[in-house]
Short mmCIF file of C-alpha atoms in Angstrom, two decimals:
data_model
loop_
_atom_site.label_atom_id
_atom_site.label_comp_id
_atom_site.label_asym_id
_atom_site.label_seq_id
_atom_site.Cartn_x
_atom_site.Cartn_y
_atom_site.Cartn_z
CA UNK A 512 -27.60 16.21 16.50
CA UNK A 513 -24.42 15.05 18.52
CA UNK A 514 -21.84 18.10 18.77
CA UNK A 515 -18.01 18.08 18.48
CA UNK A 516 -17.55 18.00 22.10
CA UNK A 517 -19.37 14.71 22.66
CA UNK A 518 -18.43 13.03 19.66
CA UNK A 519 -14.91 13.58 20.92
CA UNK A 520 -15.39 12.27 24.39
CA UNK A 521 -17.26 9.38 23.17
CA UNK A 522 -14.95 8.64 20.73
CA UNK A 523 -11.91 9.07 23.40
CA UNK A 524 -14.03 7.05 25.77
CA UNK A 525 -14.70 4.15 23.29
CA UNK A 526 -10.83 3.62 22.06
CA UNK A 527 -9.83 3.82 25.96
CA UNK A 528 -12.26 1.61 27.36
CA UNK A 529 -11.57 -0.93 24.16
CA UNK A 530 -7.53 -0.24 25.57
CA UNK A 531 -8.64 -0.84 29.28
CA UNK A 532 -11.04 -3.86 28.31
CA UNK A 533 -7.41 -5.78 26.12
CA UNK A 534 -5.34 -4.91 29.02
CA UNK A 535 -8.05 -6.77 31.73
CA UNK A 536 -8.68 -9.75 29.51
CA UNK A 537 -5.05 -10.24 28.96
CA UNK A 538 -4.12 -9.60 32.85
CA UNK A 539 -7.19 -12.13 33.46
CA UNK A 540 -5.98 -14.64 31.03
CA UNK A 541 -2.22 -14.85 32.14
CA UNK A 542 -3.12 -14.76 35.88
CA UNK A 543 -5.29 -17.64 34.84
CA UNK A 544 -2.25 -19.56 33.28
CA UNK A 545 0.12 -18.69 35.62
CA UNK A 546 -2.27 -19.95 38.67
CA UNK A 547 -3.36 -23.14 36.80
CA UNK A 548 0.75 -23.63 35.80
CA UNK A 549 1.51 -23.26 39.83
CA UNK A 550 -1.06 -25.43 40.60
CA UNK A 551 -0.08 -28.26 38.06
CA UNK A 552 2.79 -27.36 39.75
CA UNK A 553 2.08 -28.38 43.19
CA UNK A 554 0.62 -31.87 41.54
CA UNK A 555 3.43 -32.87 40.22
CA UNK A 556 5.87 -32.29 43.34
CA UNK A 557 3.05 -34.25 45.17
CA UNK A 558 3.76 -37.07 42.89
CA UNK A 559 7.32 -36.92 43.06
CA UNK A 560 7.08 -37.08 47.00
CA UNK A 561 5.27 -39.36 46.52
CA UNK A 562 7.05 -42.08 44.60
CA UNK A 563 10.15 -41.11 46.13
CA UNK A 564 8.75 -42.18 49.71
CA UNK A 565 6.84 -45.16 48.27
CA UNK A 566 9.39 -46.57 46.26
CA UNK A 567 13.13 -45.79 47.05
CA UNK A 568 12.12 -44.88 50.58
CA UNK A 569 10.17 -47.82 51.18
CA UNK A 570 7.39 -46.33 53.22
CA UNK A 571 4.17 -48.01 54.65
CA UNK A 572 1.22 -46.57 52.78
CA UNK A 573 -0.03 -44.33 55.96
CA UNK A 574 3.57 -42.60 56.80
CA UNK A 575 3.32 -41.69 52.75
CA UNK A 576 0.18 -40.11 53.50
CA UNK A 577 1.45 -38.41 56.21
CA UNK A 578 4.81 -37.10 55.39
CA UNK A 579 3.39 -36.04 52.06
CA UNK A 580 0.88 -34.13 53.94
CA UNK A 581 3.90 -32.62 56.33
CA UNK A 582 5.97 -31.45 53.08
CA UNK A 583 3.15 -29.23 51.59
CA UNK A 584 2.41 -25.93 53.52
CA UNK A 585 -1.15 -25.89 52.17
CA UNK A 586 -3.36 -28.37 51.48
CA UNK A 587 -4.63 -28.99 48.18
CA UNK A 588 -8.93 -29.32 48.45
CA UNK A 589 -10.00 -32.67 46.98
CA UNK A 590 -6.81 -34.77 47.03
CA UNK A 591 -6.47 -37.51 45.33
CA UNK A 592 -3.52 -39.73 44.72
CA UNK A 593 -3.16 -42.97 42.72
CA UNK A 594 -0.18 -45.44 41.86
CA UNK A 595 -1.47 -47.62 39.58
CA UNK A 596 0.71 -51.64 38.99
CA UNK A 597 0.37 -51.76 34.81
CA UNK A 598 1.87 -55.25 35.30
CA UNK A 599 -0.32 -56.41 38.35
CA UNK A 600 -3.41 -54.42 37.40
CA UNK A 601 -3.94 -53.19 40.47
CA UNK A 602 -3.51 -49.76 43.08
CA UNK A 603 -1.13 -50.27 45.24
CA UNK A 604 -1.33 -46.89 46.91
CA UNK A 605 -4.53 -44.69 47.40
CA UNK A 606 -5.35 -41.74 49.24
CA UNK A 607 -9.83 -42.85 48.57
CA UNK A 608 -11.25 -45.12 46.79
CA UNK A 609 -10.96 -43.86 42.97
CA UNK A 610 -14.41 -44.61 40.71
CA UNK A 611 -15.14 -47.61 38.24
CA UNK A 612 -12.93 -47.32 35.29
CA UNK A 613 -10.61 -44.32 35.75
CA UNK A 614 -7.71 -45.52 34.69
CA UNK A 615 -9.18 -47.36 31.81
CA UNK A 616 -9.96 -43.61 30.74
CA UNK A 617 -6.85 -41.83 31.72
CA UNK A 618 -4.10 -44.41 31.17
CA UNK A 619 -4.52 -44.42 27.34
CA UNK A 620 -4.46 -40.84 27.22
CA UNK A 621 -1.36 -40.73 29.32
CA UNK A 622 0.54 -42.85 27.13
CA UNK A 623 0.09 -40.86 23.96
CA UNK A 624 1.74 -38.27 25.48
CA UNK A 625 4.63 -40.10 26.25
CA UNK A 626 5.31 -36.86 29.49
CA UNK A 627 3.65 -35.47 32.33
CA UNK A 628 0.48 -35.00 30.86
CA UNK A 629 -1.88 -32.14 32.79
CA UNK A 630 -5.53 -31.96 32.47
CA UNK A 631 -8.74 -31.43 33.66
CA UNK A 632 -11.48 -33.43 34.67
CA UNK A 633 -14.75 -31.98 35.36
CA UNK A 634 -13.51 -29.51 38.49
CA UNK A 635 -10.49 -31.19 38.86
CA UNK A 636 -6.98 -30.55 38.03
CA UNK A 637 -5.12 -33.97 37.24
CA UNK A 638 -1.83 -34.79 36.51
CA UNK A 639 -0.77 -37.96 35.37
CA UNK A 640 2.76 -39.96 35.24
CA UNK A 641 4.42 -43.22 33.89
CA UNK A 642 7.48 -43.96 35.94
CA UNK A 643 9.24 -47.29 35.56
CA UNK A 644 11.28 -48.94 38.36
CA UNK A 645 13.30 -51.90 35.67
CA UNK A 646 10.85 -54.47 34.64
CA UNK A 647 7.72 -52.70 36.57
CA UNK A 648 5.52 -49.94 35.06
CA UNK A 649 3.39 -47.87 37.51
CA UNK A 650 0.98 -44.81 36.71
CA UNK A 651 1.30 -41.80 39.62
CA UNK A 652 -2.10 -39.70 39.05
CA UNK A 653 -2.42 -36.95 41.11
CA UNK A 654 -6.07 -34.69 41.34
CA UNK A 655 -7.34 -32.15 43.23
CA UNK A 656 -9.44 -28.72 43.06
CA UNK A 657 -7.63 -25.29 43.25
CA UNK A 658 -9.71 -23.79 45.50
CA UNK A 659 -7.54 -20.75 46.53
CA UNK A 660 -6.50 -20.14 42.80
CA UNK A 661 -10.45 -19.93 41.73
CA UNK A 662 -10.77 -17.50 44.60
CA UNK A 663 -8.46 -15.52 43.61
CA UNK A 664 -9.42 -15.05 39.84
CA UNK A 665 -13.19 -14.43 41.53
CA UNK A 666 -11.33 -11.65 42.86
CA UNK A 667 -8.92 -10.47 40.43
CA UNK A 668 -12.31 -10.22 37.94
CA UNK A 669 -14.35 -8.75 40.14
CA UNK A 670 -10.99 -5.88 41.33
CA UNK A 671 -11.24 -5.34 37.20
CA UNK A 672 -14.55 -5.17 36.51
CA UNK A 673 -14.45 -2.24 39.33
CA UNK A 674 -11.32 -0.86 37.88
CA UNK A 675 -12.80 -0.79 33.99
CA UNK A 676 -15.83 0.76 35.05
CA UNK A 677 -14.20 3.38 37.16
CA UNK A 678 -11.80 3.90 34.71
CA UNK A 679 -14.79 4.95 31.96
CA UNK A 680 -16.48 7.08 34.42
CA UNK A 681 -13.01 9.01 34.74
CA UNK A 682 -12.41 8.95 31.24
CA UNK A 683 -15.95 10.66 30.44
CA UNK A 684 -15.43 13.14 32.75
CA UNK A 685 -11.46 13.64 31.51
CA UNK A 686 -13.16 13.11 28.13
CA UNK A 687 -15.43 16.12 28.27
CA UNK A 688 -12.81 18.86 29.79
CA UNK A 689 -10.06 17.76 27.59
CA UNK A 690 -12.70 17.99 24.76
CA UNK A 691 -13.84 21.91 25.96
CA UNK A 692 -10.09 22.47 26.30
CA UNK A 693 -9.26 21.45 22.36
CA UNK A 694 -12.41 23.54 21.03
CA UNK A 695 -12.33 26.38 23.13
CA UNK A 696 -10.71 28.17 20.28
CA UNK A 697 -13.08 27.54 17.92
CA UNK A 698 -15.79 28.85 20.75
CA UNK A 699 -13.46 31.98 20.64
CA UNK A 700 -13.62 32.17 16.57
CA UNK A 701 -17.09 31.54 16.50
CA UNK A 702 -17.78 34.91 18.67
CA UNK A 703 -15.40 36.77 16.66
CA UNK A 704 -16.66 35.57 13.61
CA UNK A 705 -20.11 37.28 15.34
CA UNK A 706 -18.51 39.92 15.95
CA UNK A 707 -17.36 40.94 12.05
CA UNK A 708 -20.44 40.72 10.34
CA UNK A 709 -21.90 42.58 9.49
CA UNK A 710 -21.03 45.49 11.18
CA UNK A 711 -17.20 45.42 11.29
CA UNK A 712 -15.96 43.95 7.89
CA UNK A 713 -12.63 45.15 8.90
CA UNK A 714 -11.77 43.16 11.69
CA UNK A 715 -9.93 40.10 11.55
CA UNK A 716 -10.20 36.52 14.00
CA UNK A 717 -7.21 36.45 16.46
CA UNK A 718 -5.45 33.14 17.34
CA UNK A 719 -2.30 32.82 20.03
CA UNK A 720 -0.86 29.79 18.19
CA UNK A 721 -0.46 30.32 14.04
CA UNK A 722 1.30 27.69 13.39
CA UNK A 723 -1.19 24.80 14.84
CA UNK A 724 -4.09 23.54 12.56
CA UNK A 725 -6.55 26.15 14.09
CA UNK A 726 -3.94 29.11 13.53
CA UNK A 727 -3.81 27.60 9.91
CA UNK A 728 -7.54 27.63 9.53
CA UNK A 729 -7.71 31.21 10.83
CA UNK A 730 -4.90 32.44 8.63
CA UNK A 731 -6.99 31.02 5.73
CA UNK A 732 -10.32 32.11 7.15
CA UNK A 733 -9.02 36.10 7.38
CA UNK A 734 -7.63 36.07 3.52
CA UNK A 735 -11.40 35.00 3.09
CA UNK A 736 -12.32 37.95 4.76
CA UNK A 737 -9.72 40.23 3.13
CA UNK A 738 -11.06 38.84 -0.38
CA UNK A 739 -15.06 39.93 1.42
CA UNK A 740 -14.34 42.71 2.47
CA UNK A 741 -12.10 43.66 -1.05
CA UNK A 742 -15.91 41.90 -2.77
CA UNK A 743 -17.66 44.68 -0.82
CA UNK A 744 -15.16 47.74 -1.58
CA UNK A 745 -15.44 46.77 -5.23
CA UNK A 746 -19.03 46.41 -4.53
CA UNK A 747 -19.74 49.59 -3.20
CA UNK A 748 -17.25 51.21 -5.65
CA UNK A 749 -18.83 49.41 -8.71
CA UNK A 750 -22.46 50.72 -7.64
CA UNK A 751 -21.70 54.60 -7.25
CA UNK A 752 -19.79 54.77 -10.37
CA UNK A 753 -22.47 52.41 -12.58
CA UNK A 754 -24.78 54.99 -10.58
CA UNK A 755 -23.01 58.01 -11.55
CA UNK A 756 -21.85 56.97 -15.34
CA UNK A 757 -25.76 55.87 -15.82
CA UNK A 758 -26.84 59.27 -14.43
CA UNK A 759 -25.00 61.70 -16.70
CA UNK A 760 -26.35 60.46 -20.22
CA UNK A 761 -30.10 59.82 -18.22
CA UNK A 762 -30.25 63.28 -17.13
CA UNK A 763 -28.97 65.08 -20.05
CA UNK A 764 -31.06 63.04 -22.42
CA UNK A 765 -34.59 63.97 -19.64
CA UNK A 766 -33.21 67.67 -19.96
CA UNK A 767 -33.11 67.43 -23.92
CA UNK A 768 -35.97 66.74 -24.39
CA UNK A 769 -38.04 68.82 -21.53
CA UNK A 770 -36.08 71.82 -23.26
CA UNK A 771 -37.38 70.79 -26.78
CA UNK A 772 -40.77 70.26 -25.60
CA UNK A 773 -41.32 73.95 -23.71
CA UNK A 774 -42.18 75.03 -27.07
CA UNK A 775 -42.61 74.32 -30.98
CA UNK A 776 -38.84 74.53 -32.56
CA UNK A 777 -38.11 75.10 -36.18
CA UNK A 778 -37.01 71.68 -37.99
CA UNK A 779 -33.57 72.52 -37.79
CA UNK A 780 -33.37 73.49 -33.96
CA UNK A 781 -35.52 69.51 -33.60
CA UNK A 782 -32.28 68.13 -35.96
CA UNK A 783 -29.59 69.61 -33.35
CA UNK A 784 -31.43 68.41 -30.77
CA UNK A 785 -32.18 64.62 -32.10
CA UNK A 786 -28.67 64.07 -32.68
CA UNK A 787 -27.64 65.08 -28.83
CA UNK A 788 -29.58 62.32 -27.81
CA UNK A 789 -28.47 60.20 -30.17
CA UNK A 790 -24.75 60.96 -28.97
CA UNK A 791 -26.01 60.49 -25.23
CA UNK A 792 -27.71 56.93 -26.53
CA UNK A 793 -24.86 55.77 -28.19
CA UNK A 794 -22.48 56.69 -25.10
CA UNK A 795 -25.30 55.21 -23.10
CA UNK A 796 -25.31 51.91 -25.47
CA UNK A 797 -21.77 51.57 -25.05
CA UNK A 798 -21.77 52.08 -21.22
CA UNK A 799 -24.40 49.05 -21.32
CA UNK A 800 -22.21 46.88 -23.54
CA UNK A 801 -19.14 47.03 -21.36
CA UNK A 802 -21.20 46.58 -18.09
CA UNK A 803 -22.58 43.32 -19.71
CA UNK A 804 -18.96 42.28 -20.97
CA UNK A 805 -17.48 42.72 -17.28
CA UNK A 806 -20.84 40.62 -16.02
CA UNK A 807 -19.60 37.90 -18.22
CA UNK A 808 -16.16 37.61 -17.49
CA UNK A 809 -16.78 37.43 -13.81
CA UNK A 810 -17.05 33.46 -14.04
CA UNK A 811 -14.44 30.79 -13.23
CA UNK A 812 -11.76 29.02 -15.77
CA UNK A 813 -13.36 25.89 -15.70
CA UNK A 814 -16.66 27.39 -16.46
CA UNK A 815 -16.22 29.06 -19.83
CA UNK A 816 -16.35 27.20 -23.12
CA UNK A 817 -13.16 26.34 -24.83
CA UNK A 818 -12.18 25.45 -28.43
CA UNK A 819 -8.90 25.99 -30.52
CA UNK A 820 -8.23 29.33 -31.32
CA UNK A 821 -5.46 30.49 -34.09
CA UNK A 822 -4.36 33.68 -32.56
CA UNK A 823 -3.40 35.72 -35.64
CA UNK A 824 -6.54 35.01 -37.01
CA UNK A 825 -8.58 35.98 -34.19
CA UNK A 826 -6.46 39.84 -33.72
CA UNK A 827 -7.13 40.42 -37.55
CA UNK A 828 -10.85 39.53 -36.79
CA UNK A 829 -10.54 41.99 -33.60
CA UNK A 830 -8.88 44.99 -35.80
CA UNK A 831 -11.56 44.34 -38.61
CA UNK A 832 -13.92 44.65 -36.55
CA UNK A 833 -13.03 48.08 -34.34
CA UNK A 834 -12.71 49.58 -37.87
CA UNK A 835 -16.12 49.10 -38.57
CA UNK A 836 -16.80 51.70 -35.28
CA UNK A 837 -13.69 53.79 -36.03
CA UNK A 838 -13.00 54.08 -39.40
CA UNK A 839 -10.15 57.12 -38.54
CA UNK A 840 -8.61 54.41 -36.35
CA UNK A 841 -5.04 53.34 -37.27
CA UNK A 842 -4.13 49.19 -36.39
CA UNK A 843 -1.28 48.38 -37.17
CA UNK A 844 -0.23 44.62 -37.06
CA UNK A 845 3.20 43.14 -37.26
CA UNK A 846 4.41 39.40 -37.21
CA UNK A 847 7.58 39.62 -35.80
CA UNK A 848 9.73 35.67 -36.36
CA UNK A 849 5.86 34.15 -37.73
CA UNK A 850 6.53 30.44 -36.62
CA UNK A 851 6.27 27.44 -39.59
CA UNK A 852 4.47 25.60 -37.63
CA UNK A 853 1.12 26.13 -37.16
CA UNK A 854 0.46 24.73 -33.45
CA UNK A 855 2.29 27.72 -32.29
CA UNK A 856 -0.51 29.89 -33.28
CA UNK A 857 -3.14 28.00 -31.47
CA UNK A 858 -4.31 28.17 -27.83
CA UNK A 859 -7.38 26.93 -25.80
CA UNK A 860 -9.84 29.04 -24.79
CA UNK A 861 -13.08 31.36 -25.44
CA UNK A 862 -13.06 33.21 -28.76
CA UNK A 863 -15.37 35.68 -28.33
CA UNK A 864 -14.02 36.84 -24.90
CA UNK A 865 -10.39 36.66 -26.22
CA UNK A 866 -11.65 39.31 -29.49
CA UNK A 867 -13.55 41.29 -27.14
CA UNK A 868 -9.82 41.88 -25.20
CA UNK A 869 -8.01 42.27 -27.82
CA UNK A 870 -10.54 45.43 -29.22
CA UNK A 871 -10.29 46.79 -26.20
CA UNK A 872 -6.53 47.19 -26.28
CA UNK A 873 -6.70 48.68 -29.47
CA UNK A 874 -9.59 50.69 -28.88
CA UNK A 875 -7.99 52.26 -25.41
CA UNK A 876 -4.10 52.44 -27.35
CA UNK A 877 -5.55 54.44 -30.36
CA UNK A 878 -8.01 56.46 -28.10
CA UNK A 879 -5.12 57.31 -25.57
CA UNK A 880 -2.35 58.00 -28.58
CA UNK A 881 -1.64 61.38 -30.41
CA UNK A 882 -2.97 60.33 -34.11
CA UNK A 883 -4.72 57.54 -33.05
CA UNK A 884 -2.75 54.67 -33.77
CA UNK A 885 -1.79 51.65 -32.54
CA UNK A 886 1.06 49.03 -33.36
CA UNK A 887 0.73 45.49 -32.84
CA UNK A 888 3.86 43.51 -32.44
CA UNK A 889 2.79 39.61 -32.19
CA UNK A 890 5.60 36.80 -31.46
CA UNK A 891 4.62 32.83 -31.14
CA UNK A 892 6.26 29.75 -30.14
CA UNK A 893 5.46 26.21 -29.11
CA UNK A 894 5.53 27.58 -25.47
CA UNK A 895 4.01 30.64 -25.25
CA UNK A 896 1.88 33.45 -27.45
CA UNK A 897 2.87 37.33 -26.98
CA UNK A 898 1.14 40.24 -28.17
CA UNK A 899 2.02 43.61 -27.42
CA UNK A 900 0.28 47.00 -28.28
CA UNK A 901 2.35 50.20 -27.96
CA UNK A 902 1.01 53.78 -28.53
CA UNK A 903 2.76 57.25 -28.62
CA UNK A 904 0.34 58.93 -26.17
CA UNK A 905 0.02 60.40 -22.07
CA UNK A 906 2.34 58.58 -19.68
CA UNK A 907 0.58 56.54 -17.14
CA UNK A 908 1.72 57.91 -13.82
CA UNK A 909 3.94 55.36 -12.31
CA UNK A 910 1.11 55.86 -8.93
CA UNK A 911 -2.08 54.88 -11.35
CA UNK A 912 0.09 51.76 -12.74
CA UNK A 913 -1.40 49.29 -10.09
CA UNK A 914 -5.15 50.51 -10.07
CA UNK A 915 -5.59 50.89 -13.79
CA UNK A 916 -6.29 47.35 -13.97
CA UNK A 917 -9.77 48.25 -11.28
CA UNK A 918 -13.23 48.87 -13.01
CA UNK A 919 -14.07 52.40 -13.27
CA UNK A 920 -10.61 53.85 -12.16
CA UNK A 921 -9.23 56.81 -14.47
CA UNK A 922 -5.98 57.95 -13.85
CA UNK A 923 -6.04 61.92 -13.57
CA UNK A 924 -3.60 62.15 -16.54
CA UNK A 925 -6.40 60.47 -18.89
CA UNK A 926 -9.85 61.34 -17.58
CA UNK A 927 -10.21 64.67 -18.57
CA UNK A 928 -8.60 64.25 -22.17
CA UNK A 929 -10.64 61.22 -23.45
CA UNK A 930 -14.08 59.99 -23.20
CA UNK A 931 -14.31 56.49 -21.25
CA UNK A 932 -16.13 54.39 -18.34
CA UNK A 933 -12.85 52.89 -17.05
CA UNK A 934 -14.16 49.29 -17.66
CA UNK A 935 -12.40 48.26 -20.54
CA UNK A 936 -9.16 47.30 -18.97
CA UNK A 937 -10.89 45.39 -15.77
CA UNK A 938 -12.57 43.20 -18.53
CA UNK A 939 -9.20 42.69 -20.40
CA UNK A 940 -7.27 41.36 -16.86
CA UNK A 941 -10.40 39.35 -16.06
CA UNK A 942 -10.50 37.96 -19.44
CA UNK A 943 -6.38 37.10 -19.42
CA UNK A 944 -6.91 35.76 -15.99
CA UNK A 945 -9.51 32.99 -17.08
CA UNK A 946 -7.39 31.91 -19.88
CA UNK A 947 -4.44 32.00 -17.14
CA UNK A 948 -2.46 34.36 -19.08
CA UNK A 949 -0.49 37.68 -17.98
CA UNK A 950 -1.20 41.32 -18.85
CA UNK A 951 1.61 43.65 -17.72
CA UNK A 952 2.23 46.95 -18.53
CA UNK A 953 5.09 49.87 -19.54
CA UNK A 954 4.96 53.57 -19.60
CA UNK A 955 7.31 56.00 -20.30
CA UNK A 956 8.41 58.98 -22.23
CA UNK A 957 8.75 56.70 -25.66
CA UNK A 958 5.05 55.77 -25.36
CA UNK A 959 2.81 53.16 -23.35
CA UNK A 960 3.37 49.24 -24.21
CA UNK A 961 0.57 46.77 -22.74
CA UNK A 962 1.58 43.16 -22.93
CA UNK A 963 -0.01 39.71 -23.05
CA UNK A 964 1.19 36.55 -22.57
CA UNK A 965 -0.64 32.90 -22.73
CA UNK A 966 2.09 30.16 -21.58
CA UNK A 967 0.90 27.15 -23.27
#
């Protein structure tokens, strides 16, 4: 398995050398043109000499040969030069004997070019030009081989083959540091990262640089841990007081009954005790209910069913229901501006999860209030749904207002007065959260108003 360090310095080596490799074929390529263009060059001032002394000079053949010689500063390997009589068929100036039928084979493609026509024949360079004196035609072809400029692109490829391959030794080595230079951050996370667990949940992974991609990552990588570490809390939390809540009914339901079995009791004295542990059941029974309601609302949004829900419906479903359990418990429901249209009522999400919120409001408002009642105020729209439940009873100390909302927390100003696990408002937040809606709460000396609100 390749690492991140040497996929980067491979891939930094690869997009380099491809950089390095365009640069040398184009440096080869033009020095290529640029010789062969000199050389073609060279050819045609050859020719040019070469007419000029033949024709308007009026030279003997050998002082042409000569004084062309004595104008060029280096001599071109392989020379060759031609005039060609189109009218007399014939050469009338030669530097060797040329071979059967050459200018059968380059006259014709002289012509069609109708210019100074450069080619190449074989290893030879040619150039080839018409140039009429009045009623004559003659054909100047000049040839040679460009020895010095074949040299020095032998050269020039071999200098850059050299170059390239030094340049992708450097570039692996520069490849590899620069490489351990970009992740030696992440080295440093990873042994912090070490470091925290398990051991010291608390800490958090330092970074000199926030605002670069890595100080991003490790910005989002410590609200992870925050959101771990506040997992464990509630955790540990949610274990000692499921541990001490299970405990109390346990024990005093073992200690009923070793009591009642130390010795025969009249029928009576069995009654008493029989309906002690079925009070301790019951509480027990309920404790297990709520545990399993908070287990299932401990899922995502996009996990829980969803159907259309009529909202009035569902709270007179919710307040039939809690009167079944407490018949001495007072719900009362108002419908404050009921819309005409029906839509307004209706909302997506889970019904039985949305009932078992609702109960709980009502069950905790009546519980919590003086004669056990509870007043409903519901108001709907095509926007939003909000339903309210207000109860004359303790104020909520303005310091328990932000924990309340916690599983198992009981404010000091409650715990003592009323029975309870402190579960059912963690299960009513967790609930409004998965059907993104608000819960917010008031208290004061007029009474204690919980809210919630769906936005549609």
């Amino acid at each position: 398995m390749i690492n991140i360090r040497s996929r980067l310095t491979y891939q930094f080596m690869a997009i380099v050398t491809a950089i390095l490799l365009f640069f040398s074929v184009g440096v080869y390529f033009f020095s290529k043109l640029y010789l062969e263009k000199r050389f073609f060059k060279r050819l045609q001032d050859r020719a040019i000499t070469t007419t000029t002394l033949l024709f308007d000079l009026k030279t003997a053949n050998t002082t042409v040969l000569k004084m062309v010689n004595a104008s060029e500063k280096e001599f071109l390997s392989d020379e060759s030069i031609f005039v060609y009589d189109e009218k007399q068929k014939k050469i009338i100036f030669s530097t060797q004997e040329p071979y059967s039928g050459l200018f059968k084979e380059l006259i014709p493609n002289i012509q069609k070019q109708n210019k100074p026509t450069y080619f190449h024949a074989g290893y030879y360079q040619t150039l080839g030009i018409q140039l009429k004196k009045g009623a004559f035609s003659y054909w100047v072809i000049v040839s040679a081989i460009d020895t010095n400029g074949k040299e020095a692109l032998e050269d020039l490829r071999k200098i850059l083959v050299v170059m390239v391959l030094i340049g992708i030794l450097l570039l692996g080595i520069s490849g590899w540091f620069f490489a351990d230079k970009a992740l030696a951050p992440m080295s440093s996370i990873i042994r912090q990262v070490n470091d925290i667990f398990p051991a010291n949940v608390e800490k958090r992974v330092q970074h000199p640089n926030r605002s670069d991609e890595i100080g991003l990552l490790v910005a989002t990588f410590n609200q992870l841990l925050d959101r771990i570490e506040e997992a464990l809390v509630m955790q540990k939390m949610f274990i000692a007081n499921v541990s001490h809540e299970l405990k109390n009914p346990l024990t005093k339901i073992y200690s009923q009954i070793d009591i009642t079995l130390l010795q025969r009791r009249t029928p009576e004295v069995y009654e008493t005790s029989l309906k002690a542990l079925q009070e301790d059941t019951r509480t027990l029974t309920q404790l297990t209910n709520t545990l399993l309601d908070l287990a299932n609302t401990v899922v995502s949004s996009e996990t829980i069913q969803r159907v259309a829900i009529r909202v009035d419906e569902l709270l007179w479903e919710a307040k039939s229901q809690l009167k079944k359990w407490h018949e001495d418990y007072d719900i009362q429901i108002n419908f404050e501006d009921f819309p005409e249209d029906e839509e307004a009522l209706i909302i997506e999400g889970n019904e039985a999860s949305l009932k078992v919120a609702m109960m709980n409001l009502m069950d905790n408002a009546c519980k919590f209030s003086d004669n056990k009642t509870v007043f409903v105020n519901f108001e709907a729209s095509i926007s939003e749904i909000k339903i309210s439940f207000f109860n004359k009873g303790p104020i909520i100390p303005e310091a328990d207002l932000p924990y309340i909302f916690h599983p198992f927390y009981r404010s000091n100003a409650t715990a003592k007065a009323t029975k309870g696990h402190g579960v059912g408002l963690a299960i009513v937040a967790q609930i409004t959260k998965l059907h993104n809606g608000t819960i917010s709460v008031v208290s004061n000396n007029e009474g204690t108003t919980f809210t919630l609100n769906f936005v549609k």
